[in-house]
Coordinates of C-alpha atoms in Angstrom, one line a residue:
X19 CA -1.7 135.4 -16.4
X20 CA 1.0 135.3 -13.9
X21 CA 4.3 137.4 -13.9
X22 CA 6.5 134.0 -14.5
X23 CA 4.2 133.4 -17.2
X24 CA 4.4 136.4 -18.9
X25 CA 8.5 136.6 -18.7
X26 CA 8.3 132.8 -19.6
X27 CA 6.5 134.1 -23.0
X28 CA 8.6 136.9 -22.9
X29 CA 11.7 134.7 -23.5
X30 CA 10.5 132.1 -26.3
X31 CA 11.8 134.4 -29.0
X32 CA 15.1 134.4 -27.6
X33 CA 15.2 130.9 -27.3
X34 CA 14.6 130.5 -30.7
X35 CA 17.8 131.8 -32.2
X36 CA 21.1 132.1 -30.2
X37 CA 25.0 132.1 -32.2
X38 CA 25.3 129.8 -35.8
X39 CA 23.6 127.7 -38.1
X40 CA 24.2 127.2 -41.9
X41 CA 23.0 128.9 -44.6
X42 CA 24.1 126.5 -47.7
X43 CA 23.5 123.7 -47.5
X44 CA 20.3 124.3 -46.0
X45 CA 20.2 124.1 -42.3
X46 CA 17.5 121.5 -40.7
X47 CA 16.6 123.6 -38.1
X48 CA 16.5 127.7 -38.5
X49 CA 17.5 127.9 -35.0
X50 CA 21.2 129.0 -33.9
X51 CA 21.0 127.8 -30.3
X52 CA 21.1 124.2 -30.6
X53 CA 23.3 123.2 -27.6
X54 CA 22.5 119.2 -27.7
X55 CA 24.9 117.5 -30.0
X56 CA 25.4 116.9 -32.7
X57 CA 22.2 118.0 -34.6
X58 CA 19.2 118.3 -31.8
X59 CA 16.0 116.7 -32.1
X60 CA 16.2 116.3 -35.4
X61 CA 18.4 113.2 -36.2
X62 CA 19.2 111.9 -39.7
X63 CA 17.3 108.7 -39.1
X64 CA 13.8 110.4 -38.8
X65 CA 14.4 111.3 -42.3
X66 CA 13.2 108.8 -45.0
X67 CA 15.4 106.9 -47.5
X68 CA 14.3 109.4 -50.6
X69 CA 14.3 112.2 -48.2
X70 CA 17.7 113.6 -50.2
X71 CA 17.0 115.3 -53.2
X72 CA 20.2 117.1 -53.5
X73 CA 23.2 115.7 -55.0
X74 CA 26.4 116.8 -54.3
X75 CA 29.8 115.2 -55.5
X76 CA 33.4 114.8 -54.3
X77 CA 35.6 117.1 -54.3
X78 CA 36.0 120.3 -53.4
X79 CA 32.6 122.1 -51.9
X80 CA 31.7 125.8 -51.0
X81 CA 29.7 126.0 -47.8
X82 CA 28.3 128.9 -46.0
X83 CA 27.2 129.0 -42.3
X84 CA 26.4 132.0 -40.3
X85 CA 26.9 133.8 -36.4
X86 CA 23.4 135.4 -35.3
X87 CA 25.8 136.4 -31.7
X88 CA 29.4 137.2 -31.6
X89 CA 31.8 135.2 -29.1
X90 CA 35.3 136.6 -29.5
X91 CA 37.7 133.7 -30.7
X92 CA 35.3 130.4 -30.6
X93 CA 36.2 128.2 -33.6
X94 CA 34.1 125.9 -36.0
X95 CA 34.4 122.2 -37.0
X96 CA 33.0 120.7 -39.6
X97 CA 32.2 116.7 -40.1
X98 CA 30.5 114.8 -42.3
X99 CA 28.2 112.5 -41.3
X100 CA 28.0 108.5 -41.9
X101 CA 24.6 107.0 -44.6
X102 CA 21.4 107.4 -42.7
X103 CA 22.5 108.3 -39.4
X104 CA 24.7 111.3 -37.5
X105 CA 27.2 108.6 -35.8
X106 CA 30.5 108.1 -37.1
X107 CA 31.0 111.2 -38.6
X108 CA 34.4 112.1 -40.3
X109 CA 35.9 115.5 -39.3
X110 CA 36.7 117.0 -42.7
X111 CA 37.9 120.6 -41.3
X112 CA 38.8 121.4 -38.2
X113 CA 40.1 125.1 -36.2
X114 CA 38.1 127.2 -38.5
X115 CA 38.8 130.7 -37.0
X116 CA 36.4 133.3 -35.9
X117 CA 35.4 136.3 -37.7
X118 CA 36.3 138.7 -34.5
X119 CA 35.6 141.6 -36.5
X120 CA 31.7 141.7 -36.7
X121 CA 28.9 142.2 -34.0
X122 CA 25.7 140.7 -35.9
X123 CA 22.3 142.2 -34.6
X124 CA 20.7 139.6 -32.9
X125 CA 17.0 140.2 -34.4
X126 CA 18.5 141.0 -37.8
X127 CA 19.4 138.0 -39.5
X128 CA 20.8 140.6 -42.6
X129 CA 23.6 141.3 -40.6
X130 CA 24.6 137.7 -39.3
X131 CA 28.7 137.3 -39.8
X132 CA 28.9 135.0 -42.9
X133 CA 32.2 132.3 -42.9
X134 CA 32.9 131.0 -46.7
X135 CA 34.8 128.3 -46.6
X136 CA 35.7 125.3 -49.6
X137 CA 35.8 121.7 -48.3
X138 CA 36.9 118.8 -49.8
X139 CA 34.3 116.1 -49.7
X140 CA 35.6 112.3 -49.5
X141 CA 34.4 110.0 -52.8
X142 CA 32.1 107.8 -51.0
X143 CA 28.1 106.9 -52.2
X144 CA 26.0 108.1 -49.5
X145 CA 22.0 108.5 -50.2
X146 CA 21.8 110.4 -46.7
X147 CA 24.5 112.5 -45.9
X148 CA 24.9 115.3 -43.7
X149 CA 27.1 118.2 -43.0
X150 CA 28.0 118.9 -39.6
X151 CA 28.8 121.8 -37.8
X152 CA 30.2 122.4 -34.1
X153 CA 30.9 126.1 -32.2
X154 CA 32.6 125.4 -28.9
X155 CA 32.3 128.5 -26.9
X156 CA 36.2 129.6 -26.1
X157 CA 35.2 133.0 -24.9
X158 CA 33.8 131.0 -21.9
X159 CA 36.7 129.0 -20.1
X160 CA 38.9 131.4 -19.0
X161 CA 42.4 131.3 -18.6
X162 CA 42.1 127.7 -20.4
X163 CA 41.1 129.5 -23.7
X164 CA 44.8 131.8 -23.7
X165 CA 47.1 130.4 -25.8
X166 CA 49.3 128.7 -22.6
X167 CA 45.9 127.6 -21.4
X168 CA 44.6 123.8 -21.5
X169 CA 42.2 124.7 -23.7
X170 CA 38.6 122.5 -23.7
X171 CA 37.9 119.6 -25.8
X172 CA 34.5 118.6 -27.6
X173 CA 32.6 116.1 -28.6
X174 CA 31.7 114.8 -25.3
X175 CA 34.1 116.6 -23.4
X176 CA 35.1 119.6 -21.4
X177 CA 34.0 122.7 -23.9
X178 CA 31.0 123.2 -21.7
X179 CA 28.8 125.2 -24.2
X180 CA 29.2 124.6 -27.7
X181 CA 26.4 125.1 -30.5
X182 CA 25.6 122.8 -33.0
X183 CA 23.7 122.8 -36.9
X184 CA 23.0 120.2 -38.8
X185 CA 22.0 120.7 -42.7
X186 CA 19.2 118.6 -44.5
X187 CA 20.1 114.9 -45.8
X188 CA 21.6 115.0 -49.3
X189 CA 23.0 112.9 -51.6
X190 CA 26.6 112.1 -52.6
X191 CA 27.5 110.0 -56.1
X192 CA 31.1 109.5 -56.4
X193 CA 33.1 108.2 -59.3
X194 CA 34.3 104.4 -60.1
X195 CA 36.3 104.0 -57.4
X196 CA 33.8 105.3 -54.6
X197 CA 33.2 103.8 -51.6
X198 CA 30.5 103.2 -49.2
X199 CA 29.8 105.9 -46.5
X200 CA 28.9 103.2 -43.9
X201 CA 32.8 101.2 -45.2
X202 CA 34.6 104.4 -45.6
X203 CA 37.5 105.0 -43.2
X204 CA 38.0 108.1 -42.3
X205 CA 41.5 109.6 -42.4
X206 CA 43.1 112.3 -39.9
X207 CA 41.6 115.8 -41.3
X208 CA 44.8 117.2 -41.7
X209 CA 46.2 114.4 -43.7
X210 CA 43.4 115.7 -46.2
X211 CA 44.2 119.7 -45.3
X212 CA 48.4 119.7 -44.9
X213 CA 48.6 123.0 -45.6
X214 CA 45.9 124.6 -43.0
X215 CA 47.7 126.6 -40.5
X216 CA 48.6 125.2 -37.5
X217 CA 49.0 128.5 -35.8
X218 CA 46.0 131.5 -35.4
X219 CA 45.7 134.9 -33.6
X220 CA 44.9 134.1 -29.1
X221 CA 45.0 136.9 -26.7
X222 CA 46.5 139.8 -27.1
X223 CA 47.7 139.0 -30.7
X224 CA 49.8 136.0 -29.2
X225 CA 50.2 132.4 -31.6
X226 CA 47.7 129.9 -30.5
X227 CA 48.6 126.3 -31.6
X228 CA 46.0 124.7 -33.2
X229 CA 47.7 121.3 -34.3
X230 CA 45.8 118.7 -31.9
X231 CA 42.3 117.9 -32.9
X232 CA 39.4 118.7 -30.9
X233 CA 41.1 120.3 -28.6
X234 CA 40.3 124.3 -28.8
X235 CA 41.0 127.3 -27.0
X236 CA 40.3 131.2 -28.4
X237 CA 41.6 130.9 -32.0
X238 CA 40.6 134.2 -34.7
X239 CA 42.1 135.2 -37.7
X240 CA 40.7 138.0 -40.9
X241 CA 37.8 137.5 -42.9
X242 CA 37.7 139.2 -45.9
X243 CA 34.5 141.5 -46.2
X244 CA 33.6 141.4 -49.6
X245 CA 33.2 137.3 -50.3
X246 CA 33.5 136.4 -46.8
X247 CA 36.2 134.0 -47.3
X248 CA 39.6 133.5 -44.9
X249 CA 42.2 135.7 -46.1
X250 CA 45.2 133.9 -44.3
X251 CA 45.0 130.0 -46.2
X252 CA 45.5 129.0 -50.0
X253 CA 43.1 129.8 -52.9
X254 CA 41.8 126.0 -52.5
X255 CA 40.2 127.3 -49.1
X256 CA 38.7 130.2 -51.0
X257 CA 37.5 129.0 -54.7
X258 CA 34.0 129.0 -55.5
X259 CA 34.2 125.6 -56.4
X260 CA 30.6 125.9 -57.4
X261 CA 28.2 122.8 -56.7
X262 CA 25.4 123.0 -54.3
X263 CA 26.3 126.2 -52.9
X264 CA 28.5 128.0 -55.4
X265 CA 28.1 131.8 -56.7
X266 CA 26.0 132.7 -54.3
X267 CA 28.8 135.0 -53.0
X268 CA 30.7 137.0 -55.5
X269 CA 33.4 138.9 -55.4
X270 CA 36.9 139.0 -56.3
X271 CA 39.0 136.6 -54.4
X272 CA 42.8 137.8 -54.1
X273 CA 45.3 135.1 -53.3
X274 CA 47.1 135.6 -49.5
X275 CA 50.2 136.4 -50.0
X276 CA 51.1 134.4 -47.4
X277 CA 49.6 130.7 -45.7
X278 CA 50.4 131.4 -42.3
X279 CA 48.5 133.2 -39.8
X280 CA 51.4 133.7 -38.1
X281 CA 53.3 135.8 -40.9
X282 CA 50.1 138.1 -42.3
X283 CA 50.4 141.4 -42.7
X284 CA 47.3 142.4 -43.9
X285 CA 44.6 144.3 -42.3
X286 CA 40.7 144.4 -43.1
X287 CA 37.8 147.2 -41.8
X288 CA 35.0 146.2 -39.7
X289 CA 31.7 147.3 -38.2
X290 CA 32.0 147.4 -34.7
X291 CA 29.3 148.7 -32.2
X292 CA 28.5 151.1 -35.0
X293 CA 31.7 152.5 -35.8
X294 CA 34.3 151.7 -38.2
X295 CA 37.6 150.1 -36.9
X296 CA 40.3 148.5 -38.1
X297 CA 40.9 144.4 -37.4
X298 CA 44.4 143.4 -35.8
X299 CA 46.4 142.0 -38.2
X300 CA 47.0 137.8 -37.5
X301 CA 50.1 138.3 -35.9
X302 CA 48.2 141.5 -33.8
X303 CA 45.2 139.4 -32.8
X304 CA 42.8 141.2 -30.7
X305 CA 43.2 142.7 -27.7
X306 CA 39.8 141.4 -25.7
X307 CA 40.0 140.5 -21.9
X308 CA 38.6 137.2 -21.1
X309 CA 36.4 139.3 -18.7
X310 CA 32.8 139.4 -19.3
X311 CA 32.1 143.2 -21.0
X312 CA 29.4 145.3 -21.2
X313 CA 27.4 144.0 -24.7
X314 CA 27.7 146.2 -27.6
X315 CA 24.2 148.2 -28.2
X316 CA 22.7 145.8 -30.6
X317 CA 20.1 143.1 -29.9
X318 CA 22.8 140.9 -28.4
X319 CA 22.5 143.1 -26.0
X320 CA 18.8 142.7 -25.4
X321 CA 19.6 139.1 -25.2
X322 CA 21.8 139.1 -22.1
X323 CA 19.5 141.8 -20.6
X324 CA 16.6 139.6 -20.7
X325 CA 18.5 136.9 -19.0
X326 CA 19.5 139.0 -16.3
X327 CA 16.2 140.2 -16.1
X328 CA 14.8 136.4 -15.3
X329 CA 17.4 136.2 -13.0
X330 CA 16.3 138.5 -10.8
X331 CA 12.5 137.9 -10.9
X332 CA 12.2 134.6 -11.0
X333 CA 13.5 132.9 -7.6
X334 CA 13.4 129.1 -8.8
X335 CA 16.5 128.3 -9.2
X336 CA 16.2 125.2 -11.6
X337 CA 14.2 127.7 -14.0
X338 CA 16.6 130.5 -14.2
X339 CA 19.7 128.4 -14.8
X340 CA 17.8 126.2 -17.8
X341 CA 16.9 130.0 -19.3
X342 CA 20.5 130.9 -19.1
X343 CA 21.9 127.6 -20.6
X344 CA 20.1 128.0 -23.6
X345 CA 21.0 131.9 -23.9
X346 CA 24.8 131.8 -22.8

């Protein structure tokens, strides 16, 4: 077996997971390094017509998706997608912040940063529906991703690496004035979500607007450490509003004494590279350089070494740079 071979076989376990997936509902691929939108190779429409045998119903939802690889300040999207088929899909929450606090061991999936988040699902019939969910990678552009930057858009546009999961088809059965996925119109997300803040923690602790859809730059705020739930919206946000995917986190949920990241006061604990340190506070933010750093010593680490490793021993071009596009 030849050298390339041998780092080539090296790699495949890398390439297997990379940054987030969900965790309820169930994800249809276990990988976190799905970089071709919006669900990879596995579209909805390979699935057959009975293929959902979970029901879920409108209204509020609690969903669950995890990080397997930190990336200070890159924010989630989540859509819902149209009967049958991932086209069409309505945006039902948008500028999810990151979790900054955490640094998940790549080859441990027990410590993967968990996001709890309630949803509210649209009353429509649907026999194949599916969740969708979208990571655009902020830590990656720059000056664009500061909070006076231009920021990156996605779908199909200028975020240049963003992550995708998909979950597995269900069903949804609304109530007697549902309608039909495929006839449903979907309204502007924060028509549905007025009071989601239009404001998180950038650079440096600065306010970063978050009011235009699909338009992102580096956007964190605090996760609480006990449920996993954002401590800086309303109670809606954080219920267990049981369903599909409730109690499977308990703890004691606290109402925010305020709705704004702007305005929090309120710091939190984290495990950082080992140690214990204390989150900024929302109106602190964090304090990372949009320089690339040395990785903290977990298996993220080993991650980025490998890929510098094929970098240097492997002279064709066209190989290295398709290694690195699905590690970055």
């Amino acid at each position: 077996m030849t050298l390339l071979q041998l780092l080539l076989l090296a790699a495949v376990p890398l390439l297997a997971h990379s940054h987030s997936r969900w965790e309820c509902p169930a994800p249809r691929s276990s990988s976190t390094g799905i970089k071709n939108g919006p669900c990879g190779s596995q579209p909805l429409s390979l699935y057959q017509t009975d293929a959902a045998t979970d029901e879920i119903k409108p209204g509020p939802l609690r969903i669950i998706f995890e990080e397997s690889i930190h990336h200070t300040g890159s924010p989630f999207r989540i859509s819902l997608s149209n009967d049958g088929t991932d086209d069409d899909a309505c945006v039902l929450l948008d500028h999810i912040p990151h979790n900054d606090c955490c640094r998940p061991g790549f080859f441990d999936e027990s410590s993967y940063t968990k996001y709890v988040v309630t949803i509210e699902i649209p009353n429509v019939k649907c026999e194949r529906c599916s969740l969708h969910l979208s990571n655009p990678m902020t830590d990656k552009i720059g000056s664009d991703g500061s909070p006076s930057g231009i920021g990156c858009t996605d779908p199909d546009g200028s975020c240049f690496s963003v992550y995708y999961s998909c979950t597995e088809p269900f069903r949804i059965v609304g109530d007697e004035n549902v309608v039909q996925r495929n006839e449903y119109s979907c309204p502007d997300w924060r028509s549905v979500n007025e009071d989601w803040p239009l404001v998180w923690v950038g650079d440096n602790g600065e306010d970063v607007d978050v009011t235009t859809s699909g338009v992102y730059r580096r956007e964190s705020s605090i996760w609480s450490e006990d449920d996993f739930t954002l401590t800086t919206v309303p109670n809606q946000y954080r219920q267990d509003a049981g369903g599909l995917c409730g109690e499977q986190v308990t703890a004691t949920i606290t109402s925010p004494t305020t709705t704004s990241a702007e305005t929090t006061a309120t710091t939190a604990s984290s495990l950082t590279n080992g140690t214990t340190t204390t989150t900024p506070t929302a109106k602190e933010g964090n304090n990372e350089s949009n320089e690339s750093k040395t990785p903290p010593p977990t298996s993220a680490g080993i991650v980025v070494a490998s890929s510098l490793i094929l970098r240097i021993m492997i002279p064709a071009g066209a190989i290295t740079f398709g290694l690195q596009s699905l590690i970055i």
